[in-house]
Amino acid sequence: MNILPILILAGQTLFLWSLVFVFYRAKNRLTLVPLYGLIAIMTLAMHNLSDLGFAVVVGNFYLLISSVSFFTTLMLAIMILYLFEGPRALRTALIVVLFVSLQYILLVFLLGHEVNTTNWVIITTERLRYYFWSVLAIVIDLIFMSVFWELLAKFHKVPLFIRVFLVILGTYFLDTFIFVSGVFGFQSNYGEILVADLTVRLILALSATPIISFYVRTEGYREDTRRKPKTIWEIFNFRSDLESKIQTMEQILKYERNLEDELKKTQETYQLALEGAGAGIWDWDIVNDSVKLSVRYAELLGYKPEELPTKIAGVRGMIHPDDKDKAVSLSKNWTVGNKTFLGEYRIKTKNGSYRWFRNSGIFKFGGNGQPVRMVGSIIDIDENRHLLEETQQKSEELNKFHLAVEAATDQIVIADAEGMVVYANPTMEKITGYTREEALGKKAGTLWGKQMSLEYYQNMWDVIKNKKKTFVSEITNRRKDGVKYQAMINISPILDDEGKVRFYVAIERDVSKEKQLEKMKDEFLNMASHELRTPMTAIKGFISMILGGDYGKVDKNFEEPLTNIMMATNRLIDLVNDLLSVSRMQAGRLKVQLKSVQIGSVTKGLIDLLEPIAKDKQIKLKIIDGRGAKVQADEELLRQIINNLVGNALKFTEKGGNVTLKIKKDGDMCIGEVEDTGVGIAKEDVDKLFGRFQQIASQGGGKPVGTGLGLYISRELVRTMGGELWLVKSELGEGSIFAFSLPLAGTEKAKKLVRQMAMEEKKKKEEARDEIKIS
Amino acid sequence: MNKKILIAEDDQFLSKMYQKKFELSGFEVMVVANGEEAVQKMTEWKPNMVVMDVMMPKLSGFEALKNAKAITTIKNIPIVILTNLGNPEDKEKAMELGAKDYLVKSDLTPQEVVDKVAKLIK
């Protein structure tokens, strides 16, 4: 078997393939049309050479190897080009094929019917016929190939390998059929030639398919992004190229327009959003020093847009002098990394007042790296700012309160509406001995309380919880170590807007020491008065005995001075008694036993005491006792009061005057009026009347007699018993009327007083008991 | 037979004063200077009435009163407290302990004291 034609065929195929490959690779650097042209010319040239010289005879069959090599290479090259480049590549190939074919036909006619250029190249009309059919076959093949590929492309799911194989095989078969039919159709062995040729093509298709498939895959062919003709017609329609170009251009233009619109819209959106949020926009062209301020910017400051400055100096001129440096430095404070800035400062509004604004902006940089433009927005934060300041102030105040409460020497405890301790200051630890941790979350009463009677606590809760009032009281509590202590407590409910108790504040002061001091003072006073009274008793006693003649007859000359000593001594004793009374009253140790007392019986008892004095001064003492009016009072104290008032009246009334005590009823109260025709009280002295140690010096020019405590004590006593003592009227030289009131026995007011007194009494007793226990 | 008055008083001046006044008024008087002695003399001398000061050495008037009331032989001897302690609580305490009366010295002249005691003794 002659091996030479096969070797030539292999070299030829290899060469063509490498050409296709090299040119295809370089397509990005060369225009495609010359590439296609070159391929076409080279393949056609080879086709000529081969077809003129080679045919392999196997038995009785002619195998048209050279034409096969031509078709194989060309068609596969065009197929690849088509796959990657689309219809344009196909059309170019067709034109090249037709052009070269025309050139060849022209050459044949010029050279005559038979051109014998070499020994084995013979151009005959027979060859020309071959040529016609092969060109026709190529044209039809190419059309078929592209259409068939597009049809198969619809079946994406069929693997690429199979689709490539089907297209190649289909194209080969069609080509063979056309060519063999056209050239050998009239020969008797046509059938044999066709079958042999088809067999060869099948083998070629099978061997080419893996190569093509691999090539297409590795070149990144993608079915979905490939430029596809919309219709079959488009593959051959030259105008579609132009249209698609125009369309593409239009699309690009449209896209750009849209992009511009979008951009503009976005800008508008941002501006709207900013202004909608109350922001005023500014835009400073630094290079040309031109500032643009938005309408909203003007509105924020109360201006019309045209009233605003257009240069940066003007804009900065509106900033508060104190903030200006800070604001200006912000606009210079840029770095490459930080393009934005944020500042808060005051800007002057049209009405002259300043408001706080937050200004945030961004720098735009020019080619030289310097900012050329700044854009930003301002928001009115005046209210926020004031609110913030207020909050800061408040929290500072709160902090002060907290510090004050923590440092307070009084115990301060805050309990919630259920009475659970939620706060206690450090003094609580000192006074009660409990730590704060121990006290928190517990009821104060269960810690240091429980020392008073049940009624006491019931009353306390009634006051603070139900009546929602402050409860003030002295109380006995117990330290953690068991030691009792006296305290003044003050519990206030703190109410919410609806009047419900939010929490309680209890302030407690340990008064044990004060109590002790008070007790000591009391004892001291008791002792002092006792010690003072003893010598005075001796003086008084001896003088009275001397005057009574117990030591023999008294010389008349001594009677007056002795009487004066006696009176002076009595005054001293009165003073000591009154001082003691005052101190006892102030210490709250006055003993009051309220009973129903008939005033008449008290006055009757007093007559014996007062009548002699009246007689001495020839004063007419009249008592109108109000038909057995009964008051609720302590009999002893009532006696003291009436004695004092009537005694005073007698004291300050000249000889021959009148003193009248008149008892009358007035509603719930009993009124006692003491009227005299004495010296009277000057208006300027009225205010001093009930003060301590106040004596009215000007009375009748005479020396005041008495301690100056009488009215003060009497008034305090009356008040203790739920009444009042006052001066009704007084005229200098004409006399005065004093009056006191006390609740009538059995009235509601009287009963209430009794209850109140009983409670206080009980408390005192409890205290006294505690004191005994402690001592 | 004169009534016997025991005066318990630690102040010399006052004891002299009251002694003289009572004697002038026809009483037989014995004076002691403290509560302890007072109780002792009450059991020995059996006075008709005791006039007792409160603030006294050794045994105060209140204690003496309390002690005397605990001794059956003398518990019926009336005791009048004569003191310069003028507080109502003191008076209350004295009456609770069984005093016949409670007199405040400085409020009364010796004559008035004698009159009150005489009235009580009858």
XYZ file of N, CA and C in Angstrom, chain A residues 225-336:
336
model
N -24.120 32.786 27.222
C -23.720 34.154 26.928
C -23.337 34.352 25.457
N -23.385 33.295 24.701
C -23.031 33.386 23.267
C -23.997 34.320 22.547
N -23.429 35.102 21.629
C -24.305 35.979 20.845
C -25.090 35.107 19.874
N -26.366 35.024 20.089
C -27.159 34.097 19.271
C -28.018 34.873 18.280
N -28.138 34.362 17.040
C -29.088 34.991 16.111
C -30.497 34.691 16.580
N -31.362 35.716 16.481
C -32.706 35.495 16.991
C -33.504 34.602 16.052
N -33.289 34.805 14.756
C -33.965 33.945 13.766
C -32.891 33.351 12.861
N -33.281 32.321 12.145
C -32.339 31.677 11.224
C -31.900 32.702 10.174
N -32.831 33.502 9.768
C -32.585 34.503 8.726
C -31.469 35.459 9.151
N -31.390 35.723 10.371
C -30.424 36.689 10.874
C -28.985 36.211 10.619
N -28.842 34.909 10.504
C -27.502 34.386 10.272
C -26.961 34.901 8.933
N -27.857 35.072 7.961
C -27.403 35.438 6.622
C -27.710 36.881 6.277
N -28.389 37.596 7.200
C -28.819 38.952 6.915
C -27.721 39.937 7.322
N -27.192 40.632 6.285
C -26.093 41.559 6.553
C -26.563 42.767 7.350
N -27.794 43.166 7.129
C -28.286 44.365 7.804
C -28.402 44.160 9.327
N -28.664 42.942 9.670
C -28.850 42.689 11.096
C -27.604 43.079 11.907
N -26.467 42.944 11.205
C -25.234 43.341 11.881
C -25.259 44.814 12.250
N -25.589 45.592 11.238
C -25.640 47.035 11.416
C -26.675 47.413 12.471
N -27.837 46.781 12.271
C -28.928 47.083 13.205
C -28.520 46.769 14.642
N -27.885 45.616 14.738
C -27.525 45.228 16.103
C -26.490 46.193 16.665
N -25.644 46.695 15.719
C -24.658 47.672 16.174
C -25.361 48.931 16.655
N -26.295 49.395 15.795
C -27.028 50.606 16.156
C -27.794 50.385 17.453
N -28.405 49.203 17.454
C -29.175 48.879 18.661
C -28.292 48.914 19.900
N -27.130 48.330 19.752
C -26.206 48.307 20.878
C -25.847 49.723 21.293
N -25.553 50.544 20.269
C -25.212 51.931 20.560
C -26.354 52.618 21.300
N -27.552 52.385 20.722
C -28.727 53.003 21.344
C -28.869 52.539 22.786
N -28.629 51.245 22.912
C -28.777 50.684 24.263
C -27.781 51.326 25.229
N -26.571 51.494 24.706
C -25.550 52.107 25.561
C -25.971 53.536 25.924
N -26.430 54.259 24.877
C -26.852 55.646 25.113
C -27.987 55.707 26.137
N -28.958 54.779 25.900
C -30.116 54.745 26.782
C -29.658 54.435 28.214
N -28.780 53.498 28.284
C -28.276 53.102 29.596
C -27.616 54.287 30.281
N -26.817 55.003 29.481
C -26.139 56.161 30.060
C -27.131 57.224 30.495
N -28.146 57.414 29.608
C -29.180 58.400 29.976
C -29.869 57.991 31.280
N -30.217 56.710 31.335
C -30.878 56.205 32.546
C -29.996 56.427 33.771
N -28.726 56.126 33.513
C -27.776 56.269 34.603
C -27.763 57.711 35.098
N -27.755 58.619 34.128
C -27.765 60.034 34.474
C -29.029 60.395 35.245
N -30.172 59.895 34.680
C -31.458 60.166 35.350
C -31.428 59.629 36.774
N -30.933 58.385 36.848
C -30.877 57.734 38.157
C -30.062 58.585 39.119
N -28.922 59.021 38.603
C -28.015 59.804 39.423
C -28.711 61.077 39.914
N -29.386 61.712 38.938
C -30.082 62.948 39.268
C -31.172 62.666 40.295
N -31.891 61.566 40.002
C -32.971 61.187 40.925
C -32.402 60.926 42.306
N -31.309 60.183 42.346
C -30.690 59.844 43.628
C -30.314 61.117 44.373
N -29.703 62.028 43.583
C -29.322 63.299 44.206
C -30.543 63.999 44.781
N -31.591 64.026 43.953
C -32.821 64.684 44.423
C -33.355 63.986 45.654
N -33.333 62.652 45.598
C -33.839 61.878 46.728
C -33.090 62.240 47.995
N -31.752 62.269 47.850
C -30.953 62.596 49.041
C -31.291 63.985 49.562
N -31.399 64.925 48.603
C -31.685 66.292 49.016
C -33.039 66.364 49.705
N -34.022 65.672 49.058
C -35.367 65.672 49.645
C -35.343 65.050 51.034
N -34.647 63.914 51.107
C -34.591 63.202 52.379
C -33.981 64.089 53.447
N -32.890 64.740 53.070
C -32.202 65.604 54.035
C -33.083 66.772 54.445
N -33.684 67.409 53.416
C -34.503 68.567 53.742
C -35.764 68.154 54.484
N -36.286 66.967 54.076
C -37.475 66.462 54.774
C -37.181 66.240 56.240
N -35.951 65.833 56.508
C -35.563 65.601 57.898
C -35.204 66.910 58.593
N -35.409 68.005 57.882
C -35.170 69.285 58.523
C -33.769 69.805 58.341
N -33.039 69.205 57.411
C -31.659 69.624 57.229
C -31.567 70.691 56.146
N -30.743 71.669 56.375
C -30.462 72.690 55.379
C -29.141 72.336 54.710
N -29.100 72.455 53.376
C -27.911 71.984 52.647
C -27.038 73.165 52.231
N -25.767 72.958 52.330
C -24.830 73.992 51.872
C -23.785 73.358 50.973
N -23.247 74.171 50.091
C -22.295 73.667 49.099
C -21.307 74.798 48.867
N -20.072 74.545 49.250
C -19.058 75.600 49.172
C -18.016 75.227 48.129
N -17.959 76.007 47.082
C -16.911 75.850 46.068
C -15.719 76.632 46.588
N -14.735 75.915 47.084
C -13.628 76.573 47.790
C -12.765 77.381 46.816
N -12.573 76.800 45.627
C -11.674 77.450 44.662
C -12.211 78.839 44.278
N -13.506 78.905 43.996
C -14.072 80.184 43.567
C -14.755 80.938 44.709
N -14.648 80.421 45.883
C -15.349 80.937 47.068
C -16.788 81.312 46.742
N -17.560 80.291 46.446
C -18.975 80.534 46.210
C -19.758 79.539 47.055
N -20.688 80.067 47.831
C -21.457 79.190 48.722
C -22.895 79.160 48.247
N -23.410 77.952 48.106
C -24.833 77.815 47.776
C -25.531 77.253 48.995
N -26.624 77.923 49.412
C -27.368 77.461 50.587
C -28.788 77.129 50.158
N -29.324 76.029 50.657
C -30.648 75.613 50.212
C -31.733 76.466 50.852
N -32.926 76.355 50.269
C -34.075 77.115 50.780
C -34.333 76.750 52.240
N -34.195 75.465 52.503
C -34.442 74.985 53.862
C -33.423 75.590 54.845
N -32.189 75.749 54.331
C -31.136 76.370 55.162
C -31.595 77.754 55.598
N -32.134 78.500 54.623
C -32.611 79.849 54.923
C -33.768 79.797 55.913
N -34.681 78.861 55.662
C -35.860 78.743 56.538
C -35.467 78.460 57.982
N -34.478 77.584 58.108
C -34.045 77.197 59.461
C -33.609 78.414 60.264
N -33.044 79.386 59.550
C -32.541 80.569 60.247
C -33.526 81.726 60.173
N -34.673 81.485 59.523
C -35.693 82.529 59.475
C -35.483 83.534 58.354
N -34.588 83.195 57.403
C -34.325 84.136 56.312
C -35.038 83.704 55.044
N -35.100 84.653 54.069
C -35.454 84.277 52.705
C -34.149 83.883 52.033
N -34.194 82.954 51.038
C -32.946 82.464 50.428
C -32.056 83.610 49.924
N -32.668 84.668 49.346
C -31.837 85.727 48.747
C -31.158 86.591 49.805
N -31.591 86.449 51.044
C -30.974 87.266 52.099
C -29.683 86.651 52.641
N -29.425 85.420 52.218
C -28.269 84.727 52.780
C -26.978 85.070 52.036
N -25.839 84.994 52.705
C -24.562 85.311 52.064
C -24.204 84.260 51.015
N -23.337 84.635 50.084
C -22.903 83.710 49.040
C -21.410 83.456 49.131
N -20.773 84.084 50.095
C -19.337 83.838 50.284
C -19.126 83.270 51.691
N -18.041 82.528 51.821
C -17.832 81.800 53.079
C -17.682 82.740 54.269
N -17.074 83.911 54.028
C -16.882 84.849 55.129
C -18.233 85.267 55.706
N -19.199 85.462 54.819
C -20.532 85.850 55.258
C -21.198 84.748 56.051
N -21.036 83.520 55.568
C -21.640 82.377 56.263
C -21.026 82.233 57.660
N -19.708 82.378 57.706
C -19.024 82.249 59.003
C -19.382 83.395 59.923
N -19.706 84.530 59.346
C -20.077 85.709 60.149
C -21.334 85.488 60.960
N -22.122 84.492 60.558
C -23.369 84.241 61.288
C -23.168 83.332 62.495
N -21.977 82.766 62.616
C -21.704 81.849 63.734
C -21.461 82.642 65.007
N -21.903 82.108 66.101
C -21.712 82.758 67.408
C -20.219 83.010 67.642
N -19.852 84.213 68.089
C -18.424 84.538 68.270
C -17.666 83.505 69.107
N -18.338 82.981 70.099
C -17.656 82.010 70.971
C -17.381 80.693 70.257
N -18.176 80.382 69.229
C -18.055 79.084 68.545
C -17.289 79.200 67.242
N -17.031 80.443 66.799
C -16.527 80.659 65.448
C -15.192 79.951 65.212
N -14.257 80.134 66.139
C -12.934 79.530 65.953
C -13.041 78.017 65.806
N -13.886 77.457 66.656
C -14.069 76.006 66.636
C -14.636 75.571 65.280
N -15.636 76.332 64.800
C -16.302 75.981 63.546
C -15.356 76.120 62.369
N -14.580 77.203 62.351
C -13.669 77.420 61.231
C -12.588 76.339 61.221
N -12.116 75.996 62.402
C -11.050 74.985 62.457
C -11.545 73.640 61.953
N -12.851 73.399 62.101
C -13.429 72.144 61.590
C -13.231 72.028 60.089
N -13.439 73.159 59.376
C -13.371 73.115 57.918
C -11.929 72.986 57.448
N -10.979 73.144 58.367
C -9.578 72.985 57.977
C -9.038 71.646 58.464
N -9.838 70.999 59.228
C -9.373 69.798 59.896
C -9.628 68.571 59.040
N -8.938 68.496 57.916
C -9.114 67.322 57.062
C -7.792 66.613 56.917
N -7.893 65.344 56.734
C -6.701 64.561 56.451
C -7.056 63.677 55.284
N -6.073 62.987 54.745
C -6.343 62.149 53.586
C -7.305 61.032 53.973
